[in-house]
XYZ file of C-alpha atoms in Angstrom:
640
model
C 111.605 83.832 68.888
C 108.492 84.108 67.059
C 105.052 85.662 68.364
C 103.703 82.749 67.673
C 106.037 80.785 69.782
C 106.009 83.815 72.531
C 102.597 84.119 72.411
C 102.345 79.742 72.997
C 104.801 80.356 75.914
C 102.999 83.305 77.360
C 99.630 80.897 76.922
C 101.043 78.036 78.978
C 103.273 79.886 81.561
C 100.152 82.069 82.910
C 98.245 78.534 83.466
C 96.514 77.727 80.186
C 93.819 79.041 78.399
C 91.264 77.497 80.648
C 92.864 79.570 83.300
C 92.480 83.277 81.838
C 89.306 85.070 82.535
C 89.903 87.957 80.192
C 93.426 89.505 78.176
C 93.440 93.315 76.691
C 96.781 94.849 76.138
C 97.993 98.869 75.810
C 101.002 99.779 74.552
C 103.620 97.268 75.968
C 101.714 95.405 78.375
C 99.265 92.433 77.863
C 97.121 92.396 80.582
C 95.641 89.057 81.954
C 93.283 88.472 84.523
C 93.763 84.939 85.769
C 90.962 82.561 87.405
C 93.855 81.449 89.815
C 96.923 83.628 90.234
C 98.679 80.606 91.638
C 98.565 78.664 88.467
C 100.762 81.196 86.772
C 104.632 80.215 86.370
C 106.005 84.184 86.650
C 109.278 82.854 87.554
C 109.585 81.096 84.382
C 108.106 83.771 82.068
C 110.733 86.565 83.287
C 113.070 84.504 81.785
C 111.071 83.626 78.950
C 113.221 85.236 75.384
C 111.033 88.315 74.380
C 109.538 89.151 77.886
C 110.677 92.310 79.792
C 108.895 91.812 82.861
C 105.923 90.737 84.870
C 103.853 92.596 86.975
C 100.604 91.561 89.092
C 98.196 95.740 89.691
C 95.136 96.187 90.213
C 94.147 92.509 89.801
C 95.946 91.984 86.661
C 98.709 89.590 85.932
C 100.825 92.066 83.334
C 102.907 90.765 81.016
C 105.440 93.059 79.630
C 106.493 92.629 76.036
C 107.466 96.176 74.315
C 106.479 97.120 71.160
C 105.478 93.822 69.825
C 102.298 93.255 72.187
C 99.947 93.961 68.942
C 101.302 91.239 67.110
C 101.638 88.754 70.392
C 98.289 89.649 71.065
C 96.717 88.597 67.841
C 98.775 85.326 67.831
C 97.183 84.621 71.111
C 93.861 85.185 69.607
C 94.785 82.641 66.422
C 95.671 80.086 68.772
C 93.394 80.265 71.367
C 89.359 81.625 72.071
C 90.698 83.598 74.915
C 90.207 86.678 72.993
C 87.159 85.253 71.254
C 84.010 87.430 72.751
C 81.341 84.513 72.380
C 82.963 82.495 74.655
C 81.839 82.891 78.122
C 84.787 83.324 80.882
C 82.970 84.475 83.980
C 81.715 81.174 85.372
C 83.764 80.133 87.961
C 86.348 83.117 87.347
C 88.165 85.277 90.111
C 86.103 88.640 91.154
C 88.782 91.518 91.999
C 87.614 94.007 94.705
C 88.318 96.917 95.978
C 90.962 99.279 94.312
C 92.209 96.644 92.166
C 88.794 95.931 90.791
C 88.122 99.200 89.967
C 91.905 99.668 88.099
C 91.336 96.496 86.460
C 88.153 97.798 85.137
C 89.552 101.212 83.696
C 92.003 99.657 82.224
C 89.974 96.845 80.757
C 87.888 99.570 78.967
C 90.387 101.984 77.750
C 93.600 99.704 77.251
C 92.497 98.323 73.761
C 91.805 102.289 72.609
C 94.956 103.402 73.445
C 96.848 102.996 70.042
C 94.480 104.729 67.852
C 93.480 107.070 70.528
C 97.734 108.103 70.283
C 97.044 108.283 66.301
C 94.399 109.998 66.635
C 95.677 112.753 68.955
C 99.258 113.098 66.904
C 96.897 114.067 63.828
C 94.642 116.620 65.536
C 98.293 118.280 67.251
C 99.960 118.517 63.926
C 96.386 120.444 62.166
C 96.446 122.812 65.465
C 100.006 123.507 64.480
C 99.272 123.594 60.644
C 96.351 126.223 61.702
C 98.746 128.607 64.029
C 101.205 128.582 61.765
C 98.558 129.229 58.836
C 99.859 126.660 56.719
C 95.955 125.600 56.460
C 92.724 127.463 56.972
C 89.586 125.441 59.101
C 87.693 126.442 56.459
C 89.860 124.496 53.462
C 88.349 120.640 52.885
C 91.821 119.539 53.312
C 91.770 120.831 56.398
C 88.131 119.674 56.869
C 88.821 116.421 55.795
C 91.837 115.771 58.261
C 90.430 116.838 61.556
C 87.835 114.476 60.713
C 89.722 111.730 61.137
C 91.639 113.065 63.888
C 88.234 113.975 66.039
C 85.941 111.017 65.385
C 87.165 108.868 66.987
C 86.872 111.477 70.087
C 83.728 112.938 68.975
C 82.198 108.941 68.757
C 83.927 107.556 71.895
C 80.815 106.529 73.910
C 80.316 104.539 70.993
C 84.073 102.822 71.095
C 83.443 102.852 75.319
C 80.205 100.966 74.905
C 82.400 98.262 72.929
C 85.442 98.215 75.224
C 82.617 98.022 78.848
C 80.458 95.631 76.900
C 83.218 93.061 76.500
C 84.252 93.615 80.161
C 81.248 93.279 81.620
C 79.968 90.411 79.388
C 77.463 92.431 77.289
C 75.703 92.896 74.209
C 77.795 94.540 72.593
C 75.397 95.619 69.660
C 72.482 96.953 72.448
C 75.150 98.658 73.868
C 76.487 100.612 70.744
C 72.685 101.279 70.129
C 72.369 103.098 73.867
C 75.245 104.666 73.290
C 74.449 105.734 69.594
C 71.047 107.156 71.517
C 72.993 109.833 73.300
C 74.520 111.465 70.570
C 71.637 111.007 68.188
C 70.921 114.257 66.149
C 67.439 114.743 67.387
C 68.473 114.692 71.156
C 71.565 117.228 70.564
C 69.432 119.478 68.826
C 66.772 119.543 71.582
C 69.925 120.427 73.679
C 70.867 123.142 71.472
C 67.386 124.590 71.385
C 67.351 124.447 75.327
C 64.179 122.563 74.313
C 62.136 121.616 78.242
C 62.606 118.445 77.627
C 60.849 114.477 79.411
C 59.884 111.472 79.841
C 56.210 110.509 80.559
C 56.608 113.781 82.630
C 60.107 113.352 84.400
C 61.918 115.655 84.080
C 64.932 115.272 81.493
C 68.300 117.197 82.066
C 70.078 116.942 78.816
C 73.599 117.057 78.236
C 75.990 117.269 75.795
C 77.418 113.219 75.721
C 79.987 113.812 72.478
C 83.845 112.295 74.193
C 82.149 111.783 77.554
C 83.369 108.677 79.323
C 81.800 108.022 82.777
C 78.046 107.911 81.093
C 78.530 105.502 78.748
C 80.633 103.316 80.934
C 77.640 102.826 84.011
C 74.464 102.588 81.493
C 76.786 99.707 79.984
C 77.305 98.229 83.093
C 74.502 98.354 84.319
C 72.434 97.024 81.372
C 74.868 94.348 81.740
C 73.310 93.105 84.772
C 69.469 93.669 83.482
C 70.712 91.377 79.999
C 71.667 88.358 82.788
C 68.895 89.107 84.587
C 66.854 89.037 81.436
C 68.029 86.241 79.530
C 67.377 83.928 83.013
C 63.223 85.169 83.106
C 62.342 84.656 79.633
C 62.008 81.543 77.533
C 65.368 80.978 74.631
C 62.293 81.271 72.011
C 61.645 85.469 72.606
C 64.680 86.318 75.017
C 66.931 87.035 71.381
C 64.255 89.924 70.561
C 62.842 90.729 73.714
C 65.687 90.900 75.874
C 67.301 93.572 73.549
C 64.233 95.618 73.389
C 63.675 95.862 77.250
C 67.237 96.923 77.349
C 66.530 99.979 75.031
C 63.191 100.690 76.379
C 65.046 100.877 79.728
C 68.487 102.092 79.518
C 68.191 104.921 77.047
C 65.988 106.619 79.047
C 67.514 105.757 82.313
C 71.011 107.000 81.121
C 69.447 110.613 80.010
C 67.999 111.308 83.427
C 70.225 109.502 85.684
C 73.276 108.273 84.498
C 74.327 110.578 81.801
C 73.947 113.454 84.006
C 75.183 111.858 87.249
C 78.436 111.229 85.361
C 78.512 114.547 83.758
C 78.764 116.185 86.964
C 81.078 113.460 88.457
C 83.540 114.036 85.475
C 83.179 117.863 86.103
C 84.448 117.454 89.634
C 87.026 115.727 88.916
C 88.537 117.848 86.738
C 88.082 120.627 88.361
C 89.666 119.350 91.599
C 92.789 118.545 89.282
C 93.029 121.857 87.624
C 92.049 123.625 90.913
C 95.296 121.890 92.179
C 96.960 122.922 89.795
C 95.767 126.547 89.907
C 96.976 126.601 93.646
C 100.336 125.697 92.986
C 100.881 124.504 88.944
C 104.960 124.534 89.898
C 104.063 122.003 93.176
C 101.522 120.057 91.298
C 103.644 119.717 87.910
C 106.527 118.334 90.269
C 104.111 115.715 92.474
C 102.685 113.899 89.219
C 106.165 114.844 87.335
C 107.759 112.811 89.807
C 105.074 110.299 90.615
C 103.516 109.311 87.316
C 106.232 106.761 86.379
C 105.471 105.426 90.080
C 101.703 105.523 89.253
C 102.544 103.707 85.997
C 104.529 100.806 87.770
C 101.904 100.040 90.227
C 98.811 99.919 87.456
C 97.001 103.188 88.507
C 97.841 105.535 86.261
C 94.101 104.065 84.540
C 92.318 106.411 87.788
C 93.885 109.024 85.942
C 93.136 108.556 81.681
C 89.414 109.411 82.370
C 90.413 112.724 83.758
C 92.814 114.084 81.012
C 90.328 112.594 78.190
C 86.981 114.592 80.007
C 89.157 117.566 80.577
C 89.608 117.599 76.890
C 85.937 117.043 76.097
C 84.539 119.841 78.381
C 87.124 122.431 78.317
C 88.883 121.550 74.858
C 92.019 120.995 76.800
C 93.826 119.416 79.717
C 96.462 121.241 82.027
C 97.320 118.088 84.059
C 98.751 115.495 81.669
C 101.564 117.287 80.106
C 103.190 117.098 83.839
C 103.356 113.774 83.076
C 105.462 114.229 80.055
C 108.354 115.144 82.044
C 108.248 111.800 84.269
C 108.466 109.584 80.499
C 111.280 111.636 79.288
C 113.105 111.648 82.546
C 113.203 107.911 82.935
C 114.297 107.791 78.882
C 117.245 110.454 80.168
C 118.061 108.299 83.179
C 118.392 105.084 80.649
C 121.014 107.637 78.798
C 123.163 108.031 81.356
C 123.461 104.422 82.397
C 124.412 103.985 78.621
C 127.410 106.864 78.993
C 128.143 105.579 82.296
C 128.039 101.120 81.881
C 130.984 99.817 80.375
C 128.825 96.381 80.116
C 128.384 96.341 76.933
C 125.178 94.303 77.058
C 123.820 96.408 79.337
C 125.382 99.388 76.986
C 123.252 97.839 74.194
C 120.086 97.715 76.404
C 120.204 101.104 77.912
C 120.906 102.606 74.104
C 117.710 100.797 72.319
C 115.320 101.675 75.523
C 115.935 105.255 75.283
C 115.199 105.339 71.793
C 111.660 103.184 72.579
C 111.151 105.746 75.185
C 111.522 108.341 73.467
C 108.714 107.503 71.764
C 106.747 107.175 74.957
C 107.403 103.478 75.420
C 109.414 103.429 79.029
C 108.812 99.846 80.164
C 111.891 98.519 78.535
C 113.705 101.451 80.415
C 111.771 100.828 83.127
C 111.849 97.474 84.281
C 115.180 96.608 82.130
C 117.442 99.233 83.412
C 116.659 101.930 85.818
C 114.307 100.198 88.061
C 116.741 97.076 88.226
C 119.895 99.118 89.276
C 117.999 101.562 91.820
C 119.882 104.900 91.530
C 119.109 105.270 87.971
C 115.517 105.378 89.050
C 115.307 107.526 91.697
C 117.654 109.776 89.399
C 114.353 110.054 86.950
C 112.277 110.244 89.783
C 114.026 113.224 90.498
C 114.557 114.584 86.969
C 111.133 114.431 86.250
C 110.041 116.759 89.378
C 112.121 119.306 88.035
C 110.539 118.863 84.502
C 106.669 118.773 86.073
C 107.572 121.753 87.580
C 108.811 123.534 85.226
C 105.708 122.589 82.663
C 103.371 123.199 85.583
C 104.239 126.756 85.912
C 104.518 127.285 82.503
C 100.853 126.051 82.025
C 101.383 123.920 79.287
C 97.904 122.440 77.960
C 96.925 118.974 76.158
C 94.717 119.596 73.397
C 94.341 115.540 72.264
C 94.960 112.416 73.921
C 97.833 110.606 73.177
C 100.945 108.795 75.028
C 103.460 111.507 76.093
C 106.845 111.186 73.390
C 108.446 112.512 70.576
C 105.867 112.012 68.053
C 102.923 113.580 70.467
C 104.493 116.204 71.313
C 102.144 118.229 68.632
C 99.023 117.475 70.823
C 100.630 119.942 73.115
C 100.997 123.037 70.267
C 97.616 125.142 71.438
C 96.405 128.562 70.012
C 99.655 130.733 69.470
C 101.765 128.567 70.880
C 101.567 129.359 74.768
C 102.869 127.355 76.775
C 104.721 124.753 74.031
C 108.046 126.292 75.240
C 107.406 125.782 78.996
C 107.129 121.777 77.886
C 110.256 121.605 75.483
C 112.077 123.283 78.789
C 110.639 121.140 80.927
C 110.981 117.648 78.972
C 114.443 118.968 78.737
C 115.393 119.385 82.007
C 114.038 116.107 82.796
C 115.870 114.399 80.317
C 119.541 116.117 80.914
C 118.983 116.324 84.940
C 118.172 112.304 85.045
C 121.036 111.831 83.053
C 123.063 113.507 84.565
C 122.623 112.357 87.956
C 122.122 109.085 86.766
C 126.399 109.834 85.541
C 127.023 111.198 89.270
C 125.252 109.149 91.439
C 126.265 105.933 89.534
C 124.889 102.129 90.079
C 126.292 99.233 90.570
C 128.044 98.196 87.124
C 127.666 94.767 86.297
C 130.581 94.762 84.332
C 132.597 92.483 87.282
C 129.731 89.786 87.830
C 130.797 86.153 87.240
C 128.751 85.273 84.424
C 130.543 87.608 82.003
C 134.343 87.524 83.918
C 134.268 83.942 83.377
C 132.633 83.319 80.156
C 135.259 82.373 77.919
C 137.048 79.976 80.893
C 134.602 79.008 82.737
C 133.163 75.172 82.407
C 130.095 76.456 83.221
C 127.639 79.513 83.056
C 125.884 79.504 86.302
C 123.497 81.798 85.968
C 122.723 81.527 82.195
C 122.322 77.352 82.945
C 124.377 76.160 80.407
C 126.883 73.615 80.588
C 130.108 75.168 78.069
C 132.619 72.193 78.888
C 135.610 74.522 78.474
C 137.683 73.797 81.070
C 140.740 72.447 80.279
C 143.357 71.973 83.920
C 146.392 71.212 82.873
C 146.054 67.762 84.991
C 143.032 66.787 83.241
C 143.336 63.152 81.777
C 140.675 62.395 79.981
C 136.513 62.757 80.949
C 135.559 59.101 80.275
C 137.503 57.975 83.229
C 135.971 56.798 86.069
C 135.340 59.113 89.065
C 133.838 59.058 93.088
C 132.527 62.354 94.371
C 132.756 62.616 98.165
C 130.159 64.966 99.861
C 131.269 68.688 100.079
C 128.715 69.423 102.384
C 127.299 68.385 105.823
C 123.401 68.149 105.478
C 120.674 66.689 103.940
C 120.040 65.173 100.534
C 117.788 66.579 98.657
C 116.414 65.531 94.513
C 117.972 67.891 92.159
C 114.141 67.659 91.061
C 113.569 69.843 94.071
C 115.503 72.122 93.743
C 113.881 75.951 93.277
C 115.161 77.147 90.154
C 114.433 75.608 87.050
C 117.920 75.669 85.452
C 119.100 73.162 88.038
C 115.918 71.129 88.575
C 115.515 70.277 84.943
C 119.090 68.616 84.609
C 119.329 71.320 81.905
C 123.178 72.085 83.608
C 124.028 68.637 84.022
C 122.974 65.958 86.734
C 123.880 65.668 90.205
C 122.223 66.051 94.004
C 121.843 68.683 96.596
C 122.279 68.884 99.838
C 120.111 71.205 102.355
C 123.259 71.927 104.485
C 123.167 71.889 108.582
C 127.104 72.823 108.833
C 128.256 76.436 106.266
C 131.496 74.741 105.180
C 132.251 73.454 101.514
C 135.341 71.502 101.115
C 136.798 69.718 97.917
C 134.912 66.658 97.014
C 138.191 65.222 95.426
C 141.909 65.608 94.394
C 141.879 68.504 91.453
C 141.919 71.963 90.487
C 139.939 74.764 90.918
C 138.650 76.066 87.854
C 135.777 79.108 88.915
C 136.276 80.803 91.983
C 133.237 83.754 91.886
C 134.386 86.849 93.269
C 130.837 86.802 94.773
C 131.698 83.489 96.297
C 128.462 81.923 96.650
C 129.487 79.035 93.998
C 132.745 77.213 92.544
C 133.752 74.754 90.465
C 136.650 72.021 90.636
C 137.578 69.823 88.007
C 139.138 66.246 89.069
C 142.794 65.004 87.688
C 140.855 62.583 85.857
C 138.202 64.898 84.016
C 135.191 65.198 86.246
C 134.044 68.992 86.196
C 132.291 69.338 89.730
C 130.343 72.681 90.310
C 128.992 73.855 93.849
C 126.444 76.179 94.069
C 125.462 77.350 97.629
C 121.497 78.443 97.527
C 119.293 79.619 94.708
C 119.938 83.292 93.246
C 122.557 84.324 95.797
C 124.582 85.651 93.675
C 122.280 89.007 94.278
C 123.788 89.071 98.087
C 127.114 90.499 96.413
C 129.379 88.257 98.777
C 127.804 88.892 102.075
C 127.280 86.150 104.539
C 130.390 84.022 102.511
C 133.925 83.397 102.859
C 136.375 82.309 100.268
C 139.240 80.421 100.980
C 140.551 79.711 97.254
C 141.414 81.030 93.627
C 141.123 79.976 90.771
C 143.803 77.571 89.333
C 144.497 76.616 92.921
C 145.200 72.868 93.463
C 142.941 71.078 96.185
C 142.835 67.689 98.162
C 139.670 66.237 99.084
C 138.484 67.987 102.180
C 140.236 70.685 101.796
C 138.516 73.681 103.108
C 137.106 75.641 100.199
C 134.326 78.107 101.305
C 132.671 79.484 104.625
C 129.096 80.444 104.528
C 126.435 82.092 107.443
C 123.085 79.278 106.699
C 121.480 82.014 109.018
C 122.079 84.730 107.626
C 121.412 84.018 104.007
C 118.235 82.528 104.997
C 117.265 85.710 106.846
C 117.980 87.680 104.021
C 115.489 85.550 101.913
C 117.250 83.360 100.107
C 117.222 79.161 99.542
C 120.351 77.450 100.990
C 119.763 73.962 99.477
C 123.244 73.720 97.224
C 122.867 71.941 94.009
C 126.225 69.742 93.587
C 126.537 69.252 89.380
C 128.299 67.139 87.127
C 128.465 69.805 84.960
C 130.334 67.589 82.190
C 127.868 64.683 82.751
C 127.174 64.263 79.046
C 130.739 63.034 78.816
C 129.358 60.067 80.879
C 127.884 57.040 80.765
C 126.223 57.331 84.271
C 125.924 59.631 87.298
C 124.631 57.512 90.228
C 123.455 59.372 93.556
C 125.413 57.006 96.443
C 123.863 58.846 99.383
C 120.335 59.472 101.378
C 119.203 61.353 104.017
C 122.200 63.071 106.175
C 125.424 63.219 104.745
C 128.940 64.400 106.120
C 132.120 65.372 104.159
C 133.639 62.070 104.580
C 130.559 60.207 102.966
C 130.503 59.171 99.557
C 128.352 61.390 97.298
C 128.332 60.599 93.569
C 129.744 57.457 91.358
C 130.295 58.931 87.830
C 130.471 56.249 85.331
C 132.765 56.706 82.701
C 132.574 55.392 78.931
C 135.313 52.578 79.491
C 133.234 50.933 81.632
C 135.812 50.549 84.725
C 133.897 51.866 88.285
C 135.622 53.871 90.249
């Protein structure tokens, strides 16, 4: 499929442009947040070609698209305005509170940062290693040159924060560049350098040094923010252009240097230093907790509360002893996604498992994730496990960050400090993670789904049930001819119900063939005519029987309960079994599949309908096994 094509399908499934507020996207994710949650078809964009999953954190509606989300993002943008900043979004949009309010606004601000931030921080790792291993000098202008490129970006990031919070918050993005530009202005770090007494109209200024700061930046910009709206509605459209903007600087920049810029200062500080003072009680207990935790933290959207710390860490101390913890949770997940690879003998799982390790490897686990270990459970808690060991080991090893960047094989320079201390610690630990996951993953084992229906009965099968396509290969050895005409007597005591109704799109679209279903008030499916029995699913919770004259009848009791593995149903066939209508087929507990969550309306399909000139419903309201169901119309024009 083609981004443009994903991104159209991504566009309509999540409600419509009119329906998204704002979009930003990190590595592998783009990140929506919807006027009406409700409106969004997440059903129908898991199975959408080219999406891995969907989430809904911290007030965002998450799309999950791998390593293409740069390229899906920007199609978005060519063909809609949801990305374009002019266009106003908050009137009438949803307000998200609490926790998830304050995730969705972290990750608002750093998300779109986070690829050249990685960049960034793989270029300043590889000139600390160039420099220990004195392969350059700090004084060459090579070396010169290089680290600034590498540092700009963190020595100017109030100035990239200011853009990021602007567009959040519905700002000026241009006054708030100017603030931010107003912090790190030579003048005012020289007066800091000087330990100059320094005020305003005789308050009292405490300056600060604001180069890679975060929280500063981020509540003058909100908060001017709220003084543009408020400006903009008290003055006349003639001045408000000009004026507005100049009230803003006369206000702000001051107001951040003796309130906010300090007030976050000392925030930031205290958070750090609770982190590292964890870590200084126990690094081996902390380095397990977030090793084992961080993929967790990632899954439910607040790993953001986090980013601020490791970047400010950096900033005050020149390094960060909590995020390379972390490390050991991405490369314990890619081992555990390794050893469902050795272990599957699916081989399109086999093929799955093999290309998300080698994403994650480079730091990119949400295929893993959310395509292999999370799905089969063990495999999960396996790199849950594996990555303790791995935080641990790093933690007591006291491995240090010295950039920002996603943990993986390419970042693993960022890590490389003054003489190398520490560095080994992490190559033991992200080791250990890797190998123990895997291993474990091996032992503990998961649930292969080498056995399920769908790819047992692929090549015999006259239908896919799960996939929703009709394949029309049956071929009974009684079969006459599919143009003949056929009656269909009900398999099922119940009620009727439109196949239009029916919860899952595959069978409510007609895209498997037409028919009717039947809410059932008896757990008994018997054969709706004289034939054979062509699918009998080891899971039993659907068969199919073709007629002696060509009519290819498929019976599927409830909507996805295939996932119930069998429970709750009884078989009484095979397949290639011959059948009578009413002949008792399957025995299944309506009570206990509906306590377990799951649908029991049974789609009854023509799966061969195509073959036919018409399938006519014959029966409303309740029907029993006696009554007839379906009139299929064959191309000869006799009824049946």
């Amino acid at each position: 499929m083609s981004q443009e094509k994903l991104a159209r399908e991504i566009v309509e499934r999540v409600g419509g442009e009119k329906n998204v507020q704002s979009l930003v996207h990190c590595a592998t994710r783009l990140r929506f947040v919807l006027k009406d949650d409700s409106k969004a078809d997440k059903a129908g964009l898991e199975k959408t070609e080219g999406v891995i999953a969907v989430k809904e954190n911290g007030g965002q509606f998450q799309v999950v698209v791998g390593n293409k989300v740069p390229e899906v993002y920007q199609a978005i943008g060519q063909i809609t305005n949801i990305l374009d900043d002019s266009s106003s979004k908050e009137k009438g949009s949803k307000k998200v509170k609490g926790l998830g309010g304050i995730i969705d606004v972290i990750s608002s601000i750093f998300a779109p940062l986070l690829g050249v931030m990685a960049g960034a921080g793989i270029l300043k790792g590889l000139l600390l290693i160039a420099n220990n291993l004195e392969w350059l000098d700090k004084a060459d202008t090579t070396y010169i040159i290089l680290y600034a490129a590498a540092d700009s970006l963190f020595y100017f990031l109030p100035l990239l924060l200011a853009v990021t919070t602007a567009r959040k918050f519905q700002g000026n993005v241009f006054v708030a560049l100017t603030i931010a530009g107003a912090l790190i202005y030579p003048t005012i770090i020289q007066l800091k350098t000087d330990g100059t007494a320094t005020d305003f109209f005789g308050i009292p200024v405490v300056l600060m040094s604001y180069s890679s700061t975060v929280i500063p930046i981020i509540l003058a910009v909100i908060v001017m923010s709220k003084l543009e709206k408020f400006f903009n509605k008290l003055l006349h459209d003639s001045i408000k252009n000009f004026v507005t903007p100049l009230f803003l600087l006369v206000i702000m920049v001051p107001l951040t240097l003796i309130v906010f810029g300090p007030f976050g200062v000392y925030v930031g500080d205290a958070i750090a230093s609770a982190m590292v003072a964890a870590f200084g009680f126990s690094p081996l207990l902390a380095g397990a907790v977030l090793g084992a935790s961080w993929q967790l933290l990632v899954i439910f959207g607040v790993h953001w509360g986090l980013v601020p710390v490791f970047i400010n860490n950096i900033a005050v101390h020149g390094q960060d002893g909590v995020k390379p913890a972390a490390t050991a949770s991405v490369f314990a997940q890619t081992g555990a996604a390794f050893g469902v690879m050795l272990k599957t003998k699916n081989k399109k799982l086999k093929t799955l498992a093999g290309s998300s390790t080698l994403t994650a490897l480079f730091g990119i686990t949400e295929p893993a994730i959310y395509g292999v270990t999370l799905p089969l459970k063990r495999p999960f808690i396996a790199g849950v496990i594996g990555g303790a060991v791995g935080g641990a080991i790093i933690g007591q090893a006291g491995t240090q960050a010295f950039a920002s960047g996603a943990p993986g094989l390419l970042t693993l320079p960022i890590f490389y400090g003054p003489g190398g201390q520490g560095f080994p610690g992490l190559i033991m630990g992200i080791t250990a993670s890797f190998v123990v996951s895997a291993v474990l993953t091996y032992i503990m084992g998961f649930k292969d789904p080498v056995e399920d229906e769908e790819t047992k009965t692929a090549s015999t099968s006259s239908v896919d049930v799960e996939a929703g396509q009709s394949k029309n290969t049956a071929q009974p050895s009684t079969r006459v001819h599919a143009t003949s005409d056929q009656t269909v007597w009900s398999p099922i005591e119940g009620e009727i119900v439109e196949l239009a109704e029916v919860p899952d799109p595959a069978f409510a679209s007609g895209a498997m063939g037409k028919g009717i279903a039947i809410e059932p008030s008896k757990g008994r499916v018997v054969a709706p005519f004289d034939g054979t029995v062509t699918v009998a699913f080891k899971k039993k919770h659907a068969l199919a029987v073709v007629s002696d004259t060509g009519a290819e009848i498929l019976v599927h009791v409830g909507v996805d309960t295939v996932k119930l593995d069998g429970q709750h149903f009884k078989s009484y066939i095979e397949e290639g079994d011959r059948v009578k209508a009413g002949d008792l087929l399957l025995e299944f507990d309506i009570e206990q599949i509906k306590a377990a969550g799951y649908h029991t309306v049974t789609p009854i399909i023509v799966t061969n309908s195509a073959d036919y000139a018409e399938v006519i419903p014959q029966a409303t309201g309740q029907v029993s096994n006696n009554d007839m169901l379906l009139k299929i119309v064959g191309t000869d024009g006799q009824k049946a």
